[in-house]
PDB file of C-alpha atoms in Angstrom:
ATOM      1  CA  UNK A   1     -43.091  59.161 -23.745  1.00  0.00           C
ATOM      2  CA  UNK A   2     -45.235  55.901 -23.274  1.00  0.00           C
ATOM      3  CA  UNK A   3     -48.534  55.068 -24.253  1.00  0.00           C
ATOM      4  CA  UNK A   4     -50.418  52.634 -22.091  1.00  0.00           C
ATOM      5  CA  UNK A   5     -53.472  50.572 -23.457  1.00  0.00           C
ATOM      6  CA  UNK A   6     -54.653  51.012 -26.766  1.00  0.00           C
ATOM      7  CA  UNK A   7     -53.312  53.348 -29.209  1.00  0.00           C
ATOM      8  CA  UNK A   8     -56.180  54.944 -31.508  1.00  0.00           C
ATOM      9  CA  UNK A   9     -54.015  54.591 -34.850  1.00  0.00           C
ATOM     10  CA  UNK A  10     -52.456  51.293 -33.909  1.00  0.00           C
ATOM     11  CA  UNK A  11     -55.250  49.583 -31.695  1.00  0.00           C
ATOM     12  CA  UNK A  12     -53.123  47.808 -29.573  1.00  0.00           C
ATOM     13  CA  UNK A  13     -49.954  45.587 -29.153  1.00  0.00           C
ATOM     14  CA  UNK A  14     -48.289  44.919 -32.269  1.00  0.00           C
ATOM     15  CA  UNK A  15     -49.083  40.921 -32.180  1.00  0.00           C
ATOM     16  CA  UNK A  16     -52.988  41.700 -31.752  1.00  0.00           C
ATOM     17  CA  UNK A  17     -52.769  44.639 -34.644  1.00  0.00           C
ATOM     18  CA  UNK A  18     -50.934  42.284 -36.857  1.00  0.00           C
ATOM     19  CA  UNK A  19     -54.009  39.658 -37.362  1.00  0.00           C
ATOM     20  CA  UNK A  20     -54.818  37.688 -40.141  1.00  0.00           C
ATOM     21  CA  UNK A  21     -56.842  40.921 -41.875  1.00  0.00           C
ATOM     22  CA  UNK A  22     -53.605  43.513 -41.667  1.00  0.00           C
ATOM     23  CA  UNK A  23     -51.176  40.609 -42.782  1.00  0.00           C
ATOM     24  CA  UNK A  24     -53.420  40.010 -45.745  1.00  0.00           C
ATOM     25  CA  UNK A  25     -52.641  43.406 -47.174  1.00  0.00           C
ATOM     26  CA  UNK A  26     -49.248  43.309 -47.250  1.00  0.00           C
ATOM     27  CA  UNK A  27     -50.230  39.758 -49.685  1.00  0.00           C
ATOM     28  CA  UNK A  28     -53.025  41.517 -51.438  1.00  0.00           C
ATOM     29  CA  UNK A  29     -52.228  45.425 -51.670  1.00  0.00           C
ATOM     30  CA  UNK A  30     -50.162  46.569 -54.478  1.00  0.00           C
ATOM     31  CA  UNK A  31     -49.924  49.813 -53.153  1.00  0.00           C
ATOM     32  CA  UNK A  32     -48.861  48.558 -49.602  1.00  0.00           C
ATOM     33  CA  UNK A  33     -45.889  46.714 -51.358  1.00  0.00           C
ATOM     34  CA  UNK A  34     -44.881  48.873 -53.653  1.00  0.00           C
ATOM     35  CA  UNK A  35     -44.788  51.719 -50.614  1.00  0.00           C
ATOM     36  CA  UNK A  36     -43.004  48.886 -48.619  1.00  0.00           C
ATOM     37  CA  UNK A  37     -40.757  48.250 -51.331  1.00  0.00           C
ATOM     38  CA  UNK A  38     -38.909  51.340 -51.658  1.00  0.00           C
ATOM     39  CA  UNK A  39     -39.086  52.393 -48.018  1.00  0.00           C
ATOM     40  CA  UNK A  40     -36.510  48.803 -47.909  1.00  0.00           C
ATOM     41  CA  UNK A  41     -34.773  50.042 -50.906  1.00  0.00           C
ATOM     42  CA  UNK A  42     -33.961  53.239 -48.899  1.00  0.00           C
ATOM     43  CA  UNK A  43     -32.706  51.252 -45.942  1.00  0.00           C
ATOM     44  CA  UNK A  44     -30.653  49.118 -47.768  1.00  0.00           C
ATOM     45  CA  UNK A  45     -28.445  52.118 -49.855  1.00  0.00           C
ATOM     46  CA  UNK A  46     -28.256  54.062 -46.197  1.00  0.00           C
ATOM     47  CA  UNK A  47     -26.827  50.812 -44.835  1.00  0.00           C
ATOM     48  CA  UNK A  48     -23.846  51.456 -47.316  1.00  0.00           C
ATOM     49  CA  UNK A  49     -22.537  47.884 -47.855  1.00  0.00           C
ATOM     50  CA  UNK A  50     -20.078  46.590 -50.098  1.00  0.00           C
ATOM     51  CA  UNK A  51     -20.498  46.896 -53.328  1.00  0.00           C
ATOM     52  CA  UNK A  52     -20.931  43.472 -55.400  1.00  0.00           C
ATOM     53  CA  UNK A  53     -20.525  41.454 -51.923  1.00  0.00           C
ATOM     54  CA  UNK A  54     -23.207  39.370 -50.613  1.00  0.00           C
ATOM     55  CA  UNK A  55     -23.761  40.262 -46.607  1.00  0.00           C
ATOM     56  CA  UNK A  56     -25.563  38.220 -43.839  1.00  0.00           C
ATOM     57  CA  UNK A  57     -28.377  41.036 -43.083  1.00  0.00           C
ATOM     58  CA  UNK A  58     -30.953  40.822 -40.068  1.00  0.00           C
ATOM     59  CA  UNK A  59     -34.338  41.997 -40.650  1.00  0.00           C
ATOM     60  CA  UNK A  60     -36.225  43.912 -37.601  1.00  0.00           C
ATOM     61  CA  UNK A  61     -40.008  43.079 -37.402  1.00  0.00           C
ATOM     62  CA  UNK A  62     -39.921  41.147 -41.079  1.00  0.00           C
ATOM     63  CA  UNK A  63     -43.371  41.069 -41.336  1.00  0.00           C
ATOM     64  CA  UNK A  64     -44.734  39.239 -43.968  1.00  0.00           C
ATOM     65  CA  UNK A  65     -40.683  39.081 -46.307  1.00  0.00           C
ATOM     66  CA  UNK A  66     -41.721  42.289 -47.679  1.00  0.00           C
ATOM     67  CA  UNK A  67     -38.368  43.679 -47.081  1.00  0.00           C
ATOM     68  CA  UNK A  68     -36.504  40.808 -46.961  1.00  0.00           C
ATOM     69  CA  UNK A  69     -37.761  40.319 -50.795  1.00  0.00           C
ATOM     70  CA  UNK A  70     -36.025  43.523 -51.543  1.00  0.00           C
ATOM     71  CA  UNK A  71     -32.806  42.036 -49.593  1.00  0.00           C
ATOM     72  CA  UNK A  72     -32.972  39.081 -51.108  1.00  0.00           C
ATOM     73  CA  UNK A  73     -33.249  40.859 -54.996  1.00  0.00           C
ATOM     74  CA  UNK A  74     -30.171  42.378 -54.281  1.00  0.00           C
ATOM     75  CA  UNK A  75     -28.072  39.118 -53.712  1.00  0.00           C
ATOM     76  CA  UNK A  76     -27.958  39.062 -49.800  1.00  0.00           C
ATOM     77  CA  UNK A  77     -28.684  36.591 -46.828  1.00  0.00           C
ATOM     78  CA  UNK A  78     -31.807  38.002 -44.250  1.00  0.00           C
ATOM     79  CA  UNK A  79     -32.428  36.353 -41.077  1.00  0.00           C
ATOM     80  CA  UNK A  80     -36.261  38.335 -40.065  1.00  0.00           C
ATOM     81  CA  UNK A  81     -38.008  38.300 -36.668  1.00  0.00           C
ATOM     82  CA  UNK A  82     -41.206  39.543 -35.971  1.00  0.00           C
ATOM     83  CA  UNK A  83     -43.707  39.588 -32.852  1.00  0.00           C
ATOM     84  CA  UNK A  84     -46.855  39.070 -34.924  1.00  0.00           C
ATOM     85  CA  UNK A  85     -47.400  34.902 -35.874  1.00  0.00           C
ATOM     86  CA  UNK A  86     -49.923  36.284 -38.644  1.00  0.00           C
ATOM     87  CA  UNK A  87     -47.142  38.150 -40.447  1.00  0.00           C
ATOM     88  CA  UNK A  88     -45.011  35.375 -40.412  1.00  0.00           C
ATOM     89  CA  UNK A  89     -47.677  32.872 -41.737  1.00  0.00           C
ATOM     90  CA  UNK A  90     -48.177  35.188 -44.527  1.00  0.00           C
ATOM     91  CA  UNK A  91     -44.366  35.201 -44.978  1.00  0.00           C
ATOM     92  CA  UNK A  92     -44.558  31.360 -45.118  1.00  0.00           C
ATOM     93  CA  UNK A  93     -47.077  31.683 -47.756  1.00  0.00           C
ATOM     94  CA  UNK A  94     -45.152  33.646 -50.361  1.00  0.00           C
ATOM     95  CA  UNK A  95     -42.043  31.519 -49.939  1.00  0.00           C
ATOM     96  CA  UNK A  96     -39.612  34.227 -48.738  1.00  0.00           C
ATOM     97  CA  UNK A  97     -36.043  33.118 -49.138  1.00  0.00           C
ATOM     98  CA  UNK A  98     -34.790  34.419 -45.915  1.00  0.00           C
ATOM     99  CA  UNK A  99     -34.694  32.500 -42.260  1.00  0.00           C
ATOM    100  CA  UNK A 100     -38.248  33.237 -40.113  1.00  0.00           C
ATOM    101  CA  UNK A 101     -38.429  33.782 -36.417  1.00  0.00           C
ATOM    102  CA  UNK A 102     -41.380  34.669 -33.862  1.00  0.00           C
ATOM    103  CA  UNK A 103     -40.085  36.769 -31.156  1.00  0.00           C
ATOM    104  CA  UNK A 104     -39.987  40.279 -29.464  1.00  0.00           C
ATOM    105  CA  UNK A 105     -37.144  42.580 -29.883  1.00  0.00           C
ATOM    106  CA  UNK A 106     -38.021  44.220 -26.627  1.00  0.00           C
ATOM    107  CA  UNK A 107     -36.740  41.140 -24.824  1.00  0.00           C
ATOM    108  CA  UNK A 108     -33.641  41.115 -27.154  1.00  0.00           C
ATOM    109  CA  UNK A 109     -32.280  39.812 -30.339  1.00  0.00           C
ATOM    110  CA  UNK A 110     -31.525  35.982 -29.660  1.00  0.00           C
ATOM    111  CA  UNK A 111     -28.161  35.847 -31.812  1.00  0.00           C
ATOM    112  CA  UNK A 112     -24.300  35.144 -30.597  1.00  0.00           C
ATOM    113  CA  UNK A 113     -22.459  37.985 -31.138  1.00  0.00           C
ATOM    114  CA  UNK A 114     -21.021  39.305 -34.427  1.00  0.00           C
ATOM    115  CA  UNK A 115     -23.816  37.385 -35.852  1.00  0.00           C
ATOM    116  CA  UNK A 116     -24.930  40.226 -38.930  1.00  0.00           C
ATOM    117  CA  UNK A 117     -22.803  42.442 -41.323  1.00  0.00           C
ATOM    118  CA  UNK A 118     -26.181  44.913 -40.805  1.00  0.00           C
ATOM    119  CA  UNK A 119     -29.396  45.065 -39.700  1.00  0.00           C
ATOM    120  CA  UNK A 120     -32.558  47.012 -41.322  1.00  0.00           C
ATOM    121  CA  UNK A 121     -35.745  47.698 -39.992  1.00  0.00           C
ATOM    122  CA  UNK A 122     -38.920  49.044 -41.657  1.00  0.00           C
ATOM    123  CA  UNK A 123     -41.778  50.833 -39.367  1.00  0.00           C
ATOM    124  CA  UNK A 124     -40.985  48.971 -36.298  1.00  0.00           C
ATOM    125  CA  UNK A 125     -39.428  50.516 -33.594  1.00  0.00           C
ATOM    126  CA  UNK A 126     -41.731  52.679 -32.167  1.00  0.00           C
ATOM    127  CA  UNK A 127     -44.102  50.287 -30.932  1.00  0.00           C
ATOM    128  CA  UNK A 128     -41.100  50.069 -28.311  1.00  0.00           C
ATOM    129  CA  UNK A 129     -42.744  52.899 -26.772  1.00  0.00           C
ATOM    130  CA  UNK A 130     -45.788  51.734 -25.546  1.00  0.00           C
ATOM    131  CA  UNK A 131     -46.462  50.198 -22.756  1.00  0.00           C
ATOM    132  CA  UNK A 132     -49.374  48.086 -23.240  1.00  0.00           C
ATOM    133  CA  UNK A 133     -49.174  46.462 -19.500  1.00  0.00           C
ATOM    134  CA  UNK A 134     -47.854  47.297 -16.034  1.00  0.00           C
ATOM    135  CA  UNK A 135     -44.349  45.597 -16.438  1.00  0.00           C
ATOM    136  CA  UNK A 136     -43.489  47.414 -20.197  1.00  0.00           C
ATOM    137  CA  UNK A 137     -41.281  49.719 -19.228  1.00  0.00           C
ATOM    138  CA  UNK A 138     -40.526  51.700 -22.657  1.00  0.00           C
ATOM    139  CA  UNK A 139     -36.880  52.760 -21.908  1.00  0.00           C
ATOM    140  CA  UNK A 140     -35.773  49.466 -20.425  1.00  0.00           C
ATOM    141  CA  UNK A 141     -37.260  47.313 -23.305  1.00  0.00           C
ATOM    142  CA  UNK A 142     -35.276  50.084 -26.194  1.00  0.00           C
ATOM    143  CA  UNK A 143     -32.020  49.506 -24.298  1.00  0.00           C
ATOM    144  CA  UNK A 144     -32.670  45.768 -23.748  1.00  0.00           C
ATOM    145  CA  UNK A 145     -33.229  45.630 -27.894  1.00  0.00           C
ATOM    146  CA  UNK A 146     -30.362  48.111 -28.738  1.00  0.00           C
ATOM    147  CA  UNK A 147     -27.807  46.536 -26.550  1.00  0.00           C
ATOM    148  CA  UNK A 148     -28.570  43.091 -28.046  1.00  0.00           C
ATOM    149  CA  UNK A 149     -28.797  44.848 -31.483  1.00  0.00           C
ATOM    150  CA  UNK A 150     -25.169  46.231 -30.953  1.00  0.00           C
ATOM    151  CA  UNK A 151     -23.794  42.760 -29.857  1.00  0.00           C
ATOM    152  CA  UNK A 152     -24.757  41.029 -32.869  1.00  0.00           C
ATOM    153  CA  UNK A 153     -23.849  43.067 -35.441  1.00  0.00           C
ATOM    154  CA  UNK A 154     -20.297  42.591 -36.280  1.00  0.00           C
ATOM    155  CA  UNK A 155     -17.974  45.497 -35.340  1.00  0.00           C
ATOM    156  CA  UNK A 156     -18.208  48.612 -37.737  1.00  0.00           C
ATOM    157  CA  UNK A 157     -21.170  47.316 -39.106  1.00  0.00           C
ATOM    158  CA  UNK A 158     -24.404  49.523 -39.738  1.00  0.00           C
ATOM    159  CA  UNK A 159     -28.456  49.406 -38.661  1.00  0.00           C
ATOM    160  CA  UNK A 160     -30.846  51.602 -40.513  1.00  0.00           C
ATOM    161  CA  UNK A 161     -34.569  51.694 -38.666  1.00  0.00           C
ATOM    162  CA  UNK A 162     -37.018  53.814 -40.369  1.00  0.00           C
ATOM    163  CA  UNK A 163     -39.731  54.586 -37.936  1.00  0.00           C
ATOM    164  CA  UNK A 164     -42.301  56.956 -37.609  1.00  0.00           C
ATOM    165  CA  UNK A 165     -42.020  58.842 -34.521  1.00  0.00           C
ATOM    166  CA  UNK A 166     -45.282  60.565 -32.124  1.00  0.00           C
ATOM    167  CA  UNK A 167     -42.971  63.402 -31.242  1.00  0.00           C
ATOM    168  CA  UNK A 168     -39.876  65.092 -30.875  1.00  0.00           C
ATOM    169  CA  UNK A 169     -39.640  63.144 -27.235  1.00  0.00           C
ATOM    170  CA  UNK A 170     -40.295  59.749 -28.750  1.00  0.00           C
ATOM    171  CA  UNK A 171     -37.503  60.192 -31.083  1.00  0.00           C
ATOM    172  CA  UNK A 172     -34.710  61.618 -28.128  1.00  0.00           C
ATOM    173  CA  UNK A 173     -35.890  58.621 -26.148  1.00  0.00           C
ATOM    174  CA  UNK A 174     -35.105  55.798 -28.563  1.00  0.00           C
ATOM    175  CA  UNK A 175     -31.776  57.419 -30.019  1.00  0.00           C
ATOM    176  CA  UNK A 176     -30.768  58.056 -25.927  1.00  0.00           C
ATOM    177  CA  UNK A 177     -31.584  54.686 -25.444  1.00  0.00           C
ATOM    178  CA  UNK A 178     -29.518  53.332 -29.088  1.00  0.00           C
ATOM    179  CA  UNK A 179     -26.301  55.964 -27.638  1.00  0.00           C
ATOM    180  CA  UNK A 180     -26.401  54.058 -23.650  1.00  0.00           C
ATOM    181  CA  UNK A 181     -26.258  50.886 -25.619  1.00  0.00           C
ATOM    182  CA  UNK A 182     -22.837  52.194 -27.497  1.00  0.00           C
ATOM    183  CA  UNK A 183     -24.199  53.196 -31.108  1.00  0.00           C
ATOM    184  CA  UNK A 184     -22.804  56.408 -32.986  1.00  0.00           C
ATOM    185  CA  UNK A 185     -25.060  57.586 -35.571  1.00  0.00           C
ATOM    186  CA  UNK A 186     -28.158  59.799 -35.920  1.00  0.00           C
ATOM    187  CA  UNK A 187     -31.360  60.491 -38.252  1.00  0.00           C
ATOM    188  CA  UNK A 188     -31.901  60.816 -41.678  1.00  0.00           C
ATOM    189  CA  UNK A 189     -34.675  63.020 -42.338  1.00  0.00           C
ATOM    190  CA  UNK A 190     -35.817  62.273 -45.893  1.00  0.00           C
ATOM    191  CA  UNK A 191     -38.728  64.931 -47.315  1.00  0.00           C
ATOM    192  CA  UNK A 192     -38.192  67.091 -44.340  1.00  0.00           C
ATOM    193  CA  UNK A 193     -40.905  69.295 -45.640  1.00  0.00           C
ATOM    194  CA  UNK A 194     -43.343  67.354 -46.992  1.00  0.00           C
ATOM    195  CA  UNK A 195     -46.599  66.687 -45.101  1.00  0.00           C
ATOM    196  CA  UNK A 196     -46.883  63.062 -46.847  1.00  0.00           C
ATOM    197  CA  UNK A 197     -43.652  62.015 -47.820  1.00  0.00           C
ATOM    198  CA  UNK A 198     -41.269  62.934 -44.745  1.00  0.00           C
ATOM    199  CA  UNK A 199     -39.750  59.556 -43.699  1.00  0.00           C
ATOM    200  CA  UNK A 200     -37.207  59.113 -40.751  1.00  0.00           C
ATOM    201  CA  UNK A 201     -34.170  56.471 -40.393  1.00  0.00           C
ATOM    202  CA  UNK A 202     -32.447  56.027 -37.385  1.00  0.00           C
ATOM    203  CA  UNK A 203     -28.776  55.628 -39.218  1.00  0.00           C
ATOM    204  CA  UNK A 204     -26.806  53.437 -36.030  1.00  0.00           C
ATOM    205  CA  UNK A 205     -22.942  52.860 -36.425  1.00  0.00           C
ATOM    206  CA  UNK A 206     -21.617  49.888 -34.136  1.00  0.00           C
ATOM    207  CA  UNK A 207     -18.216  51.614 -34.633  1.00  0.00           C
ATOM    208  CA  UNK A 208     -16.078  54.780 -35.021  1.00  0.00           C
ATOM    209  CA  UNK A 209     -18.720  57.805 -35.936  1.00  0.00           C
ATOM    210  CA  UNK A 210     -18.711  58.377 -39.689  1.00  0.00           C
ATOM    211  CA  UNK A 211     -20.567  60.504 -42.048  1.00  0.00           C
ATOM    212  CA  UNK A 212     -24.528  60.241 -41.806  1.00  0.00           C
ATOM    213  CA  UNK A 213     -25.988  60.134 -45.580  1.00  0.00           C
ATOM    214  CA  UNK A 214     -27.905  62.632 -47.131  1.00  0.00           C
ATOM    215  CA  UNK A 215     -31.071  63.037 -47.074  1.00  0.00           C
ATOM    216  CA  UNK A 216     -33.437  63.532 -50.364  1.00  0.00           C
ATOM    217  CA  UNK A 217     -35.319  66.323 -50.534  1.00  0.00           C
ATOM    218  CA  UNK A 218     -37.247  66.204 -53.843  1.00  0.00           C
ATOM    219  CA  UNK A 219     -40.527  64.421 -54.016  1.00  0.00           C
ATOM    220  CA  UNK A 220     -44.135  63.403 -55.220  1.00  0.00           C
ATOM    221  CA  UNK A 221     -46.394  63.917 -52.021  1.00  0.00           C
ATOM    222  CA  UNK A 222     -48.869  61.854 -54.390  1.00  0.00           C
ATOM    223  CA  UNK A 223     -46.634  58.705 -55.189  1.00  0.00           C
ATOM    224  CA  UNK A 224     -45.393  58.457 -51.267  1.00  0.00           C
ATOM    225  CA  UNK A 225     -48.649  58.379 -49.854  1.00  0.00           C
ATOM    226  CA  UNK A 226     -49.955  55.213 -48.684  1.00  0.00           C
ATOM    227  CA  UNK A 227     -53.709  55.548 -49.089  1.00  0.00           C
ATOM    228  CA  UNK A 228     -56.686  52.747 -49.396  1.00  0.00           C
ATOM    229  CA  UNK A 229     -56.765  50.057 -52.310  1.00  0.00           C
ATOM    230  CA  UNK A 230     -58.898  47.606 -53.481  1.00  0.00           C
ATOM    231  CA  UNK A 231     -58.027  43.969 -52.646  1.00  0.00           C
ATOM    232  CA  UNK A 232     -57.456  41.384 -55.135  1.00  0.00           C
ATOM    233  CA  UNK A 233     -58.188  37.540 -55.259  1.00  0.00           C
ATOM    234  CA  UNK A 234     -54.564  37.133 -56.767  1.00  0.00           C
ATOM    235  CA  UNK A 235     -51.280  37.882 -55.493  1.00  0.00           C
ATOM    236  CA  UNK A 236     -49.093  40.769 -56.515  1.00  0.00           C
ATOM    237  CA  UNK A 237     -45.995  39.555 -57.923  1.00  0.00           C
ATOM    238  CA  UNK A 238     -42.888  41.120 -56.381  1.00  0.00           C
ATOM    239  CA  UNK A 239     -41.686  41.804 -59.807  1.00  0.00           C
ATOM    240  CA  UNK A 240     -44.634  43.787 -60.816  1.00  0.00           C
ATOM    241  CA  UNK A 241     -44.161  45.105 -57.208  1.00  0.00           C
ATOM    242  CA  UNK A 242     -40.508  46.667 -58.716  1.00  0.00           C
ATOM    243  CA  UNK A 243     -42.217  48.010 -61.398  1.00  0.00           C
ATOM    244  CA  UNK A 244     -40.745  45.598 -64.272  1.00  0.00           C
ATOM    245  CA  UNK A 245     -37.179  46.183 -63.392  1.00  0.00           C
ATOM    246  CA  UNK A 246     -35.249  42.878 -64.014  1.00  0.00           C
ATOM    247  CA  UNK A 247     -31.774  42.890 -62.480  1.00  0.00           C
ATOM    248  CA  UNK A 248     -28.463  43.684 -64.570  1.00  0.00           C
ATOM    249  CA  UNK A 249     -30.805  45.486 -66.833  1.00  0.00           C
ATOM    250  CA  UNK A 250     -29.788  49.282 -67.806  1.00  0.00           C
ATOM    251  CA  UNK A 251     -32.594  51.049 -65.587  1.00  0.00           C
ATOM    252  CA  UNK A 252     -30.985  48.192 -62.913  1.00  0.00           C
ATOM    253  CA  UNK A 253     -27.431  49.509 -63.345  1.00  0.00           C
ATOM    254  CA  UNK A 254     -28.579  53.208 -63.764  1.00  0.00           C
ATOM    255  CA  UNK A 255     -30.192  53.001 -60.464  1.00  0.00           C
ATOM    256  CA  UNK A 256     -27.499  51.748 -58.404  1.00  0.00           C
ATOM    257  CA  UNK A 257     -25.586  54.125 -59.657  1.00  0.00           C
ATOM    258  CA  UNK A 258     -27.685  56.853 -58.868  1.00  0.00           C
ATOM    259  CA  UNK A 259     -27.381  55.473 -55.424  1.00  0.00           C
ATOM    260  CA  UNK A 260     -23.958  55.350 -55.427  1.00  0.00           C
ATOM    261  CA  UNK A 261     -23.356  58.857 -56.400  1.00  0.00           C
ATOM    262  CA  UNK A 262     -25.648  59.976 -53.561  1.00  0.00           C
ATOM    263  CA  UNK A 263     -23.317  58.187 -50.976  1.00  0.00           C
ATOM    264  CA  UNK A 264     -20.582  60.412 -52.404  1.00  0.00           C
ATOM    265  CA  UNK A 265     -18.587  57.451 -54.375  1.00  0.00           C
ATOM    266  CA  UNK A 266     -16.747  58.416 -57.890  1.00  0.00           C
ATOM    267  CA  UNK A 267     -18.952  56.361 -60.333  1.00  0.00           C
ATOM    268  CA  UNK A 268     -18.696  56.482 -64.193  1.00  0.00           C
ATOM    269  CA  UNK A 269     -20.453  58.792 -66.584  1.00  0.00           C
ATOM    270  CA  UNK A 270     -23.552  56.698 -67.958  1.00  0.00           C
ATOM    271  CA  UNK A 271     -22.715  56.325 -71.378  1.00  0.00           C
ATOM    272  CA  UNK A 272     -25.130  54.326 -74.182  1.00  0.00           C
ATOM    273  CA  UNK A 273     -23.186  51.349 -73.642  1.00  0.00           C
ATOM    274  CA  UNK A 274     -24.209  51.277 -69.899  1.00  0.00           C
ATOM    275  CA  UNK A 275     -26.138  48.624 -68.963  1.00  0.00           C
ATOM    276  CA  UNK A 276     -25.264  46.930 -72.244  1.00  0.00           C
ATOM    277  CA  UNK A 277     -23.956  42.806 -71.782  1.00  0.00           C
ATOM    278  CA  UNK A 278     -20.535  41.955 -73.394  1.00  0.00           C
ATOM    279  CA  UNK A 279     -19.465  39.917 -75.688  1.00  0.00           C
ATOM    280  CA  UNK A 280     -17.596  36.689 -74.195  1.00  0.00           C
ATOM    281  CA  UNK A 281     -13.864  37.085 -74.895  1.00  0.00           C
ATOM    282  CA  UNK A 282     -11.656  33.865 -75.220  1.00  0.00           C
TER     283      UNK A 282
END
């Protein structure tokens, strides 16, 4: 399905949406970030990388490093591109360590091939589907950015796109479009029954099918829902954004192995002594 014109919730093409006003509250809004924050987390334990191994990542409509913070926290390289010169400014701004670059993904991703060891996206894709003049053809422009997408991620190699579909036929278009272009995969439904929290990711394998994650299913409807906040003169730090967790700490190792255990891997008992530094031994 394609929308033409302006969308009521959206108000137009993502680089007119994404002014100087919206990029200021992913900068300014603590609840934005935080919201942001985990929705990155998510994408980054469905994209299932190595453990302990630092990967060369690509970053689907960046935005303003939000993500790429997150990717960057967890000792990996991010490459971002984004439509919207606003969002990147405000990128710029809070020093992101990642690589920066203004283009559309409906015209296709402008790496050589084998480029990425994954690629995540966070609330992107569907502006794919509208058609905000004459020669946006909706279908064309998801196959044009799949087929790219598939090219320069290195074979075997994942993409995780959380999205937020209209409809049911907004969602069979773009995963029609992502299985022409040669992707296995399918969606992760997490929240499936919550009004508020239900989030999807579009789970893409550029390889042999393999087993899609599992979804969660338990929730707070109260601390997923991205409501209004008061803005701030001073910026939210992105470790106040994590909520105090410093990494190699114990609620640091705890949580990665929570996340482990949820992608079915044979992790450890926690113990008292998890989390805990050792002595040096000579």
């Amino acid at each position: 399905m394609a929308f033409r014109g302006k969308r009521p919730e959206h108000g137009g093409p993502p680089e007119l949406f994404y002014d100087k006003n919206e990029a200021r509250k992913y900068v300014r809004n603590s609840r934005m970030i935080d919201v942001q924050t985990k929705m990155a987390g998510r994408a980054l334990e469905l994209l299932y990388l190595p453990e302990g191994q630092p990967c060369y990542l690509l970053d689907i409509g960046c935005g303003s490093g939000l993500s790429g913070d997150y990717l960057s926290d967890e000792g990996h390289y991010w490459v971002g591109i984004d439509i919207s010169p606003a969002m990147l400014d405000a990128a710029l701004d809070r020093d992101t360590e990642g690589d920066l670059l203004l283009g559309d993904m409906g015209q296709g991703i402008p790496f050589k091939p084998g480029s990425f060891d994954g690629c995540v996206s966070i609330s992107a894709i569907q502006w794919l589907c509208n058609a905000n003049k004459k020669s946006d053809i909706p279908a064309k422009r998801l196959y044009c950015f799949f087929s790219s997408l598939y090219s320069v991620l290195v074979r075997g190699a994942r993409a995780v796109l959380q999205l937020y579909p209209e409809n049911s036929e907004q969602l069979e278009l773009i995963t029609t479009q992502a299985t022409k272009a040669g992707f296995t995969g399918g969606v992760v439904v997490d929240f499936p029954n919550s009004a508020k929290a239900k989030k999807f990711y579009l789970c893409l394998f550029s390889g042999p099918s393999t087993f899609l994650p599992k979804p969660l299913n338990e929730s707070n409807d109260d601390d997923e829902e991205v409501q209004e906040s008061e803005f701030t003169r001073e910026r939210v730090l992105y470790r106040m954004a994590r909520r105090g967790i410093v990494r190699k700490s114990r609620e640091w190792v705890l949580g990665k192995k929570a996340r482990r255990r949820r992608q079915g891997e044979d992790v450890r008992p926690d113990t008292r002594y998890t989390g805990r530094k050792r002595r040096p031994r000579f």
